[in-house]
mmCIF file of C-alpha atoms in Angstrom:
data_model
loop_
_atom_site.group_PDB
_atom_site.id
_atom_site.type_symbol
_atom_site.label_atom_id
_atom_site.label_comp_id
_atom_site.label_asym_id
_atom_site.label_seq_id
_atom_site.Cartn_x
_atom_site.Cartn_y
_atom_site.Cartn_z
ATOM 1 C CA UNK A 13 0.052 0.021 0.017
ATOM 2 C CA UNK A 14 1.445 3.131 -1.101
ATOM 3 C CA UNK A 15 1.441 6.306 1.342
ATOM 4 C CA UNK A 16 -1.450 8.497 -0.293
ATOM 5 C CA UNK A 17 -3.430 5.184 -0.052
ATOM 6 C CA UNK A 18 -2.857 4.693 3.381
ATOM 7 C CA UNK A 19 -3.384 8.503 4.337
ATOM 8 C CA UNK A 20 -6.603 7.640 2.535
ATOM 9 C CA UNK A 21 -7.655 4.957 4.507
ATOM 10 C CA UNK A 22 -7.055 6.911 7.704
ATOM 11 C CA UNK A 23 -9.381 9.651 6.724
ATOM 12 C CA UNK A 24 -12.047 6.982 6.274
ATOM 13 C CA UNK A 25 -11.422 5.252 9.332
ATOM 14 C CA UNK A 26 -11.141 8.718 11.469
ATOM 15 C CA UNK A 27 -14.476 9.405 9.961
ATOM 16 C CA UNK A 28 -15.872 6.066 10.902
ATOM 17 C CA UNK A 29 -14.716 6.317 14.516
ATOM 18 C CA UNK A 30 -16.082 9.990 15.266
ATOM 19 C CA UNK A 31 -19.562 9.238 13.795
ATOM 20 C CA UNK A 32 -19.891 6.221 16.340
ATOM 21 C CA UNK A 33 -18.698 8.362 19.224
ATOM 22 C CA UNK A 34 -21.295 9.240 21.700
ATOM 23 C CA UNK A 35 -22.816 12.596 22.365
ATOM 24 C CA UNK A 36 -24.223 14.605 25.374
ATOM 25 C CA UNK A 37 -27.579 16.461 25.515
ATOM 26 C CA UNK A 38 -26.908 20.065 24.479
ATOM 27 C CA UNK A 39 -27.831 22.611 24.411
ATOM 28 C CA UNK A 40 -29.403 22.020 27.483
ATOM 29 C CA UNK A 41 -32.719 23.606 26.530
ATOM 30 C CA UNK A 42 -34.014 26.070 24.098
ATOM 31 C CA UNK A 43 -32.971 29.820 23.823
ATOM 32 C CA UNK A 44 -33.684 30.719 20.172
ATOM 33 C CA UNK A 45 -35.631 33.990 19.823
ATOM 34 C CA UNK A 46 -38.122 34.595 17.153
ATOM 35 C CA UNK A 47 -35.452 36.927 15.349
ATOM 36 C CA UNK A 48 -32.547 34.502 15.397
ATOM 37 C CA UNK A 49 -31.775 33.091 11.645
ATOM 38 C CA UNK A 50 -32.228 29.594 10.546
ATOM 39 C CA UNK A 51 -34.767 26.914 10.894
ATOM 40 C CA UNK A 52 -36.700 26.661 14.306
ATOM 41 C CA UNK A 53 -34.440 24.519 16.910
ATOM 42 C CA UNK A 54 -37.170 22.341 17.880
ATOM 43 C CA UNK A 55 -37.704 21.154 14.648
ATOM 44 C CA UNK A 56 -34.041 19.723 14.171
ATOM 45 C CA UNK A 57 -34.045 16.135 13.832
ATOM 46 C CA UNK A 58 -32.433 13.886 16.311
ATOM 47 C CA UNK A 59 -28.751 13.493 15.890
ATOM 48 C CA UNK A 60 -28.954 16.114 12.774
ATOM 49 C CA UNK A 61 -26.600 18.833 12.961
ATOM 50 C CA UNK A 62 -27.224 22.196 11.559
ATOM 51 C CA UNK A 63 -23.750 22.473 10.393
ATOM 52 C CA UNK A 64 -23.585 18.889 8.969
ATOM 53 C CA UNK A 65 -21.667 18.635 5.715
ATOM 54 C CA UNK A 66 -20.424 22.277 5.502
ATOM 55 C CA UNK A 67 -16.783 22.858 4.890
ATOM 56 C CA UNK A 68 -16.572 24.475 8.426
ATOM 57 C CA UNK A 69 -13.622 23.301 10.568
ATOM 58 C CA UNK A 70 -12.063 23.498 13.716
ATOM 59 C CA UNK A 71 -8.431 24.924 14.101
ATOM 60 C CA UNK A 72 -6.167 22.563 16.150
ATOM 61 C CA UNK A 73 -3.031 22.173 17.655
ATOM 62 C CA UNK A 74 -0.181 20.445 15.688
ATOM 63 C CA UNK A 75 -0.219 17.443 17.766
ATOM 64 C CA UNK A 76 -4.412 17.411 17.229
ATOM 65 C CA UNK A 77 -5.607 18.803 20.570
ATOM 66 C CA UNK A 78 -8.303 21.251 20.949
ATOM 67 C CA UNK A 79 -7.961 24.881 22.189
ATOM 68 C CA UNK A 80 -8.001 24.469 25.922
ATOM 69 C CA UNK A 81 -11.293 26.149 26.285
ATOM 70 C CA UNK A 82 -12.885 23.253 24.004
ATOM 71 C CA UNK A 83 -11.273 20.434 25.474
ATOM 72 C CA UNK A 84 -13.959 19.335 27.822
ATOM 73 C CA UNK A 85 -16.313 19.759 25.042
ATOM 74 C CA UNK A 86 -13.923 18.012 22.379
ATOM 75 C CA UNK A 87 -14.306 14.862 24.824
ATOM 76 C CA UNK A 88 -17.903 15.073 24.955
ATOM 77 C CA UNK A 89 -19.081 15.656 21.823
ATOM 78 C CA UNK A 90 -18.884 13.192 18.746
ATOM 79 C CA UNK A 91 -16.333 15.390 16.967
ATOM 80 C CA UNK A 92 -13.919 18.639 17.121
ATOM 81 C CA UNK A 93 -16.104 20.109 14.367
ATOM 82 C CA UNK A 94 -19.485 19.848 16.931
ATOM 83 C CA UNK A 95 -17.540 20.796 19.891
ATOM 84 C CA UNK A 96 -16.279 24.035 18.052
ATOM 85 C CA UNK A 97 -19.799 24.754 16.653
ATOM 86 C CA UNK A 98 -21.865 24.205 19.826
ATOM 87 C CA UNK A 99 -20.021 23.787 22.431
ATOM 88 C CA UNK A 100 -20.491 23.569 25.489
ATOM 89 C CA UNK A 101 -17.526 25.995 26.225
ATOM 90 C CA UNK A 102 -15.474 25.990 29.297
ATOM 91 C CA UNK A 103 -14.899 29.525 29.940
ATOM 92 C CA UNK A 104 -15.592 29.171 33.776
ATOM 93 C CA UNK A 105 -18.691 31.155 33.724
ATOM 94 C CA UNK A 106 -16.762 34.421 32.677
ATOM 95 C CA UNK A 107 -18.696 34.476 29.183
ATOM 96 C CA UNK A 108 -17.026 34.772 25.978
ATOM 97 C CA UNK A 109 -16.304 36.904 22.746
ATOM 98 C CA UNK A 110 -15.844 36.333 19.254
ATOM 99 C CA UNK A 111 -14.840 38.107 16.002
ATOM 100 C CA UNK A 112 -15.582 37.255 12.594
ATOM 101 C CA UNK A 113 -13.277 38.298 10.155
ATOM 102 C CA UNK A 114 -13.460 38.351 6.313
ATOM 103 C CA UNK A 115 -11.395 35.228 4.633
ATOM 104 C CA UNK A 116 -11.939 36.355 1.207
ATOM 105 C CA UNK A 117 -8.514 36.219 0.517
ATOM 106 C CA UNK A 118 -8.686 32.491 1.156
ATOM 107 C CA UNK A 119 -11.268 31.948 -1.021
ATOM 108 C CA UNK A 120 -14.304 31.913 1.808
ATOM 109 C CA UNK A 121 -16.744 34.543 0.554
ATOM 110 C CA UNK A 122 -18.517 36.995 2.961
ATOM 111 C CA UNK A 123 -22.083 36.914 1.781
ATOM 112 C CA UNK A 124 -23.498 39.153 4.537
ATOM 113 C CA UNK A 125 -20.562 39.859 6.615
ATOM 114 C CA UNK A 126 -19.035 42.860 5.239
ATOM 115 C CA UNK A 127 -22.897 44.464 5.629
ATOM 116 C CA UNK A 128 -22.942 44.314 9.562
ATOM 117 C CA UNK A 129 -19.274 44.989 10.502
ATOM 118 C CA UNK A 130 -19.097 46.510 13.728
ATOM 119 C CA UNK A 131 -16.009 46.800 15.674
ATOM 120 C CA UNK A 132 -12.193 47.920 15.373
ATOM 121 C CA UNK A 133 -9.184 45.824 16.164
ATOM 122 C CA UNK A 134 -7.217 47.868 19.010
ATOM 123 C CA UNK A 135 -4.143 48.067 16.857
ATOM 124 C CA UNK A 136 -5.220 50.943 14.426
ATOM 125 C CA UNK A 137 -5.343 54.602 15.073
ATOM 126 C CA UNK A 138 -9.258 54.497 13.915
ATOM 127 C CA UNK A 139 -10.212 52.440 16.800
ATOM 128 C CA UNK A 140 -8.490 54.504 19.384
ATOM 129 C CA UNK A 141 -9.764 57.766 18.030
ATOM 130 C CA UNK A 142 -13.228 56.646 17.437
ATOM 131 C CA UNK A 143 -14.967 54.336 19.677
ATOM 132 C CA UNK A 144 -17.713 53.678 17.043
ATOM 133 C CA UNK A 145 -15.034 52.881 14.260
ATOM 134 C CA UNK A 146 -16.234 49.612 12.664
ATOM 135 C CA UNK A 147 -14.399 48.187 9.643
ATOM 136 C CA UNK A 148 -12.745 45.280 10.930
ATOM 137 C CA UNK A 149 -15.372 42.603 11.148
ATOM 138 C CA UNK A 150 -18.171 41.434 13.363
ATOM 139 C CA UNK A 151 -17.989 41.078 16.896
ATOM 140 C CA UNK A 152 -20.265 39.612 19.353
ATOM 141 C CA UNK A 153 -20.185 37.968 23.272
ATOM 142 C CA UNK A 154 -21.990 37.360 26.275
ATOM 143 C CA UNK A 155 -21.037 37.269 30.178
ATOM 144 C CA UNK A 156 -22.960 33.549 30.060
ATOM 145 C CA UNK A 157 -21.169 30.894 28.686
ATOM 146 C CA UNK A 158 -24.525 28.905 27.879
ATOM 147 C CA UNK A 159 -25.084 31.489 24.927
ATOM 148 C CA UNK A 160 -22.506 30.564 22.695
ATOM 149 C CA UNK A 161 -24.557 27.927 20.955
ATOM 150 C CA UNK A 162 -27.709 30.063 20.049
ATOM 151 C CA UNK A 163 -25.048 33.279 18.749
ATOM 152 C CA UNK A 164 -23.043 30.513 16.526
ATOM 153 C CA UNK A 165 -26.152 28.879 15.146
ATOM 154 C CA UNK A 166 -27.774 32.370 14.550
ATOM 155 C CA UNK A 167 -24.752 34.102 13.048
ATOM 156 C CA UNK A 168 -24.279 31.026 10.968
ATOM 157 C CA UNK A 169 -27.602 31.324 9.524
ATOM 158 C CA UNK A 170 -27.322 35.077 8.929
ATOM 159 C CA UNK A 171 -24.503 34.237 6.584
ATOM 160 C CA UNK A 172 -21.860 36.093 8.378
ATOM 161 C CA UNK A 173 -19.481 34.237 6.917
ATOM 162 C CA UNK A 174 -15.521 34.541 7.574
ATOM 163 C CA UNK A 175 -12.774 33.073 10.166
ATOM 164 C CA UNK A 176 -13.943 33.367 13.618
ATOM 165 C CA UNK A 177 -12.030 33.890 16.672
ATOM 166 C CA UNK A 178 -13.184 33.253 20.128
ATOM 167 C CA UNK A 179 -11.922 34.101 23.525
ATOM 168 C CA UNK A 180 -12.918 33.540 27.119
ATOM 169 C CA UNK A 181 -13.761 36.420 29.424
ATOM 170 C CA UNK A 182 -16.265 39.380 28.769
ATOM 171 C CA UNK A 183 -16.288 41.490 31.805
ATOM 172 C CA UNK A 184 -13.345 39.587 32.981
ATOM 173 C CA UNK A 185 -11.669 35.946 33.540
ATOM 174 C CA UNK A 186 -8.925 34.595 31.331
ATOM 175 C CA UNK A 187 -5.864 37.091 30.199
ATOM 176 C CA UNK A 188 -7.733 38.962 27.798
ATOM 177 C CA UNK A 189 -11.517 39.707 28.913
ATOM 178 C CA UNK A 190 -13.099 41.990 26.435
ATOM 179 C CA UNK A 191 -13.624 45.010 29.077
ATOM 180 C CA UNK A 192 -9.825 44.909 29.318
ATOM 181 C CA UNK A 193 -9.964 46.854 26.433
ATOM 182 C CA UNK A 194 -6.891 45.830 24.792
ATOM 183 C CA UNK A 195 -8.787 43.526 21.679
ATOM 184 C CA UNK A 196 -11.990 45.375 20.452
ATOM 185 C CA UNK A 197 -13.000 49.168 20.604
ATOM 186 C CA UNK A 198 -16.670 47.545 20.652
ATOM 187 C CA UNK A 199 -18.996 44.434 20.620
ATOM 188 C CA UNK A 200 -22.433 43.444 20.693
ATOM 189 C CA UNK A 201 -23.902 41.302 22.976
ATOM 190 C CA UNK A 202 -26.326 38.281 23.321
ATOM 191 C CA UNK A 203 -28.046 37.853 26.586
ATOM 192 C CA UNK A 204 -29.280 34.653 28.538
ATOM 193 C CA UNK A 205 -32.599 33.702 27.864
ATOM 194 C CA UNK A 206 -33.728 31.666 31.194
ATOM 195 C CA UNK A 207 -35.488 28.396 31.567
ATOM 196 C CA UNK A 208 -38.205 30.514 33.722
ATOM 197 C CA UNK A 209 -38.800 32.729 30.553
ATOM 198 C CA UNK A 210 -41.453 31.703 27.813
ATOM 199 C CA UNK A 211 -39.223 31.583 24.773
ATOM 200 C CA UNK A 212 -42.130 32.395 22.465
ATOM 201 C CA UNK A 213 -42.214 36.210 24.188
ATOM 202 C CA UNK A 214 -38.414 36.690 23.431
ATOM 203 C CA UNK A 215 -37.995 38.770 20.127
ATOM 204 C CA UNK A 216 -34.213 38.800 19.838
ATOM 205 C CA UNK A 217 -31.506 37.977 22.514
ATOM 206 C CA UNK A 218 -29.017 40.307 20.842
ATOM 207 C CA UNK A 219 -30.981 43.679 21.190
ATOM 208 C CA UNK A 220 -32.738 45.155 24.291
ATOM 209 C CA UNK A 221 -30.645 44.463 26.746
ATOM 210 C CA UNK A 222 -28.388 47.615 27.359
ATOM 211 C CA UNK A 223 -25.337 45.385 27.545
ATOM 212 C CA UNK A 224 -23.350 45.996 24.934
ATOM 213 C CA UNK A 225 -19.858 46.875 24.782
ATOM 214 C CA UNK A 226 -20.592 50.273 22.870
ATOM 215 C CA UNK A 227 -18.985 53.689 23.434
ATOM 216 C CA UNK A 228 -16.243 52.429 25.419
ATOM 217 C CA UNK A 229 -13.386 51.781 22.859
ATOM 218 C CA UNK A 230 -9.815 50.762 23.208
ATOM 219 C CA UNK A 231 -7.761 51.765 26.225
ATOM 220 C CA UNK A 232 -5.162 54.382 25.561
ATOM 221 C CA UNK A 233 -2.517 52.864 27.281
ATOM 222 C CA UNK A 234 -2.121 50.108 24.499
ATOM 223 C CA UNK A 235 -1.372 52.434 21.854
ATOM 224 C CA UNK A 236 1.908 50.972 21.531
ATOM 225 C CA UNK A 237 -0.340 48.227 19.126
ATOM 226 C CA UNK A 238 -0.682 50.537 16.681
ATOM 227 C CA UNK A 239 0.565 48.794 13.743
ATOM 228 C CA UNK A 240 1.445 45.736 15.590
ATOM 229 C CA UNK A 241 -0.407 42.135 15.943
ATOM 230 C CA UNK A 242 -2.322 42.540 19.059
ATOM 231 C CA UNK A 243 -0.484 39.893 21.890
ATOM 232 C CA UNK A 244 -3.303 37.408 22.233
ATOM 233 C CA UNK A 245 -3.677 34.495 24.711
ATOM 234 C CA UNK A 246 -4.279 31.322 22.440
ATOM 235 C CA UNK A 247 -4.784 29.209 25.787
ATOM 236 C CA UNK A 248 -7.820 30.985 26.113
ATOM 237 C CA UNK A 249 -9.079 31.447 22.359
ATOM 238 C CA UNK A 250 -10.080 29.257 19.658
ATOM 239 C CA UNK A 251 -10.684 29.324 15.821
ATOM 240 C CA UNK A 252 -13.151 28.459 13.419
ATOM 241 C CA UNK A 253 -12.389 28.332 9.503
ATOM 242 C CA UNK A 254 -14.891 28.557 6.894
ATOM 243 C CA UNK A 255 -17.841 29.626 9.378
ATOM 244 C CA UNK A 256 -21.022 30.149 7.977
ATOM 245 C CA UNK A 257 -23.916 28.605 5.995
ATOM 246 C CA UNK A 258 -23.290 28.357 2.175
ATOM 247 C CA UNK A 259 -25.651 26.744 -0.510
ATOM 248 C CA UNK A 260 -22.517 24.660 -1.833
ATOM 249 C CA UNK A 261 -22.180 22.728 1.291
ATOM 250 C CA UNK A 262 -18.991 20.275 1.485
ATOM 251 C CA UNK A 263 -17.567 17.164 3.113
ATOM 252 C CA UNK A 264 -17.873 17.075 7.132
ATOM 253 C CA UNK A 265 -14.739 15.801 8.557
ATOM 254 C CA UNK A 266 -14.454 14.756 12.315
ATOM 255 C CA UNK A 267 -10.912 15.617 14.293
ATOM 256 C CA UNK A 268 -9.517 12.187 13.087
ATOM 257 C CA UNK A 269 -10.180 12.852 9.418
ATOM 258 C CA UNK A 270 -8.930 16.485 9.818
ATOM 259 C CA UNK A 271 -5.764 15.305 10.907
ATOM 260 C CA UNK A 272 -5.686 12.562 8.305
ATOM 261 C CA UNK A 273 -6.441 15.547 5.711
ATOM 262 C CA UNK A 274 -3.230 17.612 7.091
ATOM 263 C CA UNK A 275 -1.190 14.425 6.785
ATOM 264 C CA UNK A 276 -2.540 13.994 3.330
ATOM 265 C CA UNK A 277 -1.327 17.561 2.253
ATOM 266 C CA UNK A 278 2.073 17.177 3.983
ATOM 267 C CA UNK A 279 2.524 14.551 1.624
ATOM 268 C CA UNK A 280 1.561 15.793 -1.435
ATOM 269 C CA UNK A 281 3.393 19.063 -0.894
ATOM 270 C CA UNK A 282 6.695 17.678 0.412
#
């Protein structure tokens, strides 16, 4: 058996292993509001994922490990893709924030992302001078970990397509919480819909709460970041490539298959 055939075999085996792995009941209950994009959550069939068949994939460490805030989810969910796109995230109850960046340079059409950019990175002059500067992508977060699934699902179906980078910490927690004012000049907020609420009365958990990171801006003490890459702590962050709904679909791979594909690419290139 030659090398290429061996690697392709590993892809098939890995996909089979992932498809038979047990799962947990997640999310715990319905927090979908009327204005959330996509099909009704309660219409989802058993074991049918809204992201099944999509080209989206998690960014894993070189050794194949999931990012630290996703390790528990990767143990509990059928594959890393499901873990990254659904959670549960492990941010210690301190919440999270995600930034979606345009990734057209790598061949991924933004579709609706460019129509709703809302933040500036804290490494450019405009972001420090104007707390409302909003040309770097779409930022959204929450102080409650459980909202992650519902925001991801909503923005996936809104087709805010791009590369996603998420980190732990809204008000506090981790090493770079959003309110540290070192990462982004503004960010939208998604509130938690509690079990006690009648979810049918919820119009939009992304609005009407006055909890957004608005009119705050980047802290001037970090102006030395202007023109440089923002120093971020990868141990509290995770990333998703090819994020967002597309009509074209694509193959859905588990973590073992992703590693095998990486190996195949290395073999072809070198």
